[in-house]
Short mmCIF file of C-alpha atoms in Angstrom, two decimals:
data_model
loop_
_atom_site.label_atom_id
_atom_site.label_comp_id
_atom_site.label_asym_id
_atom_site.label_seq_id
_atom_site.Cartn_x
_atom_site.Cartn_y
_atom_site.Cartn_z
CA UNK A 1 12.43 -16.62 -20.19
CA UNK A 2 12.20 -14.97 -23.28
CA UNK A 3 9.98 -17.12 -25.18
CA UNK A 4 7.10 -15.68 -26.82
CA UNK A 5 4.02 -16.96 -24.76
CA UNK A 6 1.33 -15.62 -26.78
CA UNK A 7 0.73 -12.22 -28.62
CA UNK A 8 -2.01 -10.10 -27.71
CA UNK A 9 -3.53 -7.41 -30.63
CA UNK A 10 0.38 -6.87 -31.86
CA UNK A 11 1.84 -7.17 -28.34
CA UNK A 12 3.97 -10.16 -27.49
CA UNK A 13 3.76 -11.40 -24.12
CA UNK A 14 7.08 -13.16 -22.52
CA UNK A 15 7.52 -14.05 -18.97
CA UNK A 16 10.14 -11.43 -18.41
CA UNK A 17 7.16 -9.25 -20.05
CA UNK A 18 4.60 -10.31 -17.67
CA UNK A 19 7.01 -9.83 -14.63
CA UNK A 20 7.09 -6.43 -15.63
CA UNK A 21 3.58 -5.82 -15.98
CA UNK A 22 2.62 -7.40 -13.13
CA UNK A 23 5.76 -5.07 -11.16
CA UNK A 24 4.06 -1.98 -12.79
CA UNK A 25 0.46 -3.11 -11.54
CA UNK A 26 1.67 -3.51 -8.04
CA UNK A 27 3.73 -0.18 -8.35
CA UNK A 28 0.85 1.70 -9.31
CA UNK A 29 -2.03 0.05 -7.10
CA UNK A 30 0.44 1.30 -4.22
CA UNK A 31 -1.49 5.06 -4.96
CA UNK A 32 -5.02 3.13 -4.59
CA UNK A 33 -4.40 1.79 -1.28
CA UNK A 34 -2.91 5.40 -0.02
CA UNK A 35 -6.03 6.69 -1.66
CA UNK A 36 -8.45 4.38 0.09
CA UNK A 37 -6.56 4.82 3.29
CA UNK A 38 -6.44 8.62 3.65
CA UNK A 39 -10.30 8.42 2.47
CA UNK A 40 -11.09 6.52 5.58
CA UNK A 41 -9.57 8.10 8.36
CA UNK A 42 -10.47 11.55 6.83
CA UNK A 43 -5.99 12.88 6.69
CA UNK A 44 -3.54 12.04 4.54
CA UNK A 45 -1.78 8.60 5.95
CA UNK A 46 0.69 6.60 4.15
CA UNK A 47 -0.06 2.78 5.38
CA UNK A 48 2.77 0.29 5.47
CA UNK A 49 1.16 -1.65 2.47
CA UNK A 50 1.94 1.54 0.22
CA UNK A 51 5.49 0.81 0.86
CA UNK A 52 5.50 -2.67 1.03
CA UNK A 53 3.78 -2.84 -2.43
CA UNK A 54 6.59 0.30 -3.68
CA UNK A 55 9.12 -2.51 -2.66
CA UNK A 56 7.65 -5.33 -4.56
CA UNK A 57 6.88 -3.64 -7.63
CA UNK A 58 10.27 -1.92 -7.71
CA UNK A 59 12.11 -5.14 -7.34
CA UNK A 60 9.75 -6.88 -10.44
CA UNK A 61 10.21 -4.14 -12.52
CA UNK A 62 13.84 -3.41 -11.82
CA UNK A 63 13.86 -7.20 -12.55
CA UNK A 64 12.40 -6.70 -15.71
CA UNK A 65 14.56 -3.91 -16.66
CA UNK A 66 17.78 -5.92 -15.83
CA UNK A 67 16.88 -9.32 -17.34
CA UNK A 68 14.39 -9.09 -19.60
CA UNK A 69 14.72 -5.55 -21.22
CA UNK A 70 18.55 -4.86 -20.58
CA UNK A 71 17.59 -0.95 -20.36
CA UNK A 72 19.96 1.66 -18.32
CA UNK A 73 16.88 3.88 -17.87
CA UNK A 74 14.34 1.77 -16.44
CA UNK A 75 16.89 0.38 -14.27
CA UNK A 76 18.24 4.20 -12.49
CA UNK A 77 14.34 4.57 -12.83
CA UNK A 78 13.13 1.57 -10.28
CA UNK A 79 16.49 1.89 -8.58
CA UNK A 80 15.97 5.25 -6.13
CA UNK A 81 12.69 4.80 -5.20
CA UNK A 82 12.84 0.84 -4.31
CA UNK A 83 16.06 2.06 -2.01
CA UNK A 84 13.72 5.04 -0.60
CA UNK A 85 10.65 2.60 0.02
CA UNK A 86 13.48 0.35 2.02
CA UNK A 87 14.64 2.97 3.86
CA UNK A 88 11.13 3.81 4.97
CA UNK A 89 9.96 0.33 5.90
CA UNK A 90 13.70 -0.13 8.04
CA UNK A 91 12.85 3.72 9.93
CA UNK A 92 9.22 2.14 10.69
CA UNK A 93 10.46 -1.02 11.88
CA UNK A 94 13.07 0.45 13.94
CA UNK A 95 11.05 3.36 15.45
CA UNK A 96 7.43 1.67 15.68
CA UNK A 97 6.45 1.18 19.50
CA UNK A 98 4.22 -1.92 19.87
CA UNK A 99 0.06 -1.05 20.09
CA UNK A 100 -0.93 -1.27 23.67
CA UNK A 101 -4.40 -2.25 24.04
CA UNK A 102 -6.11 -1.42 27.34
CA UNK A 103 -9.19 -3.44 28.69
CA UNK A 104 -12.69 -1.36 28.28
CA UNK A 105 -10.90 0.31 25.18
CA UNK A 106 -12.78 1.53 22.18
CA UNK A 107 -12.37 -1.87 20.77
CA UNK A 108 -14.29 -3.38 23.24
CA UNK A 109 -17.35 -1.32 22.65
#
């Protein structure tokens, strides 16, 4: 996996490269979604797709970091908060109550 694919202006792109980048894309379009999210119902919310893609991305980059890169920094980086983001998807899962929809709800109208 560490065969140059193609370079770009000076910067070579390998697949453990592109797992990365793709991780850090994922990682930081997690702060879009809360953005887009707390702009539509008016208060701050943090939707299960922010943690979901803090998961992903974590695991890709920590990946990365592992593998590809072999660096002791980006790995205690992308360590704590994938564990934190798992920790917060398990306390969801565990505490959620199913939605209970009621005929002649708000849905209905």
């Amino acid at each position: 996996m560490s065969d140059v694919l193609f370079n770009l202006y000076g910067l070579t792109i390998t697949p453990w490269k592109l797992v990365g980048l793709l991780g850090t894309f994922l990682f930081t379009a997690r702060w879009f979604v809360q953005f887009y999210a707390t702009k539509k119902s008016r208060r701050v919310v943090m939707p299960m797709s922010f943690w979901y893609l803090s998961i992903v991305g974590s695991v890709m980059t920590l990946a990365y970091f592992i593998w590809g890169k072999n660096d002791s920094v980006g790995i205690l980086q992308n360590a704590f908060p994938m564990f934190v983001s798992v920790y917060n998807v398990y306390v969801h899962v565990r505490h959620h109550e199913p939605e209970v929809v009621s005929p002649g709800g708000s849905e209905e109208t």
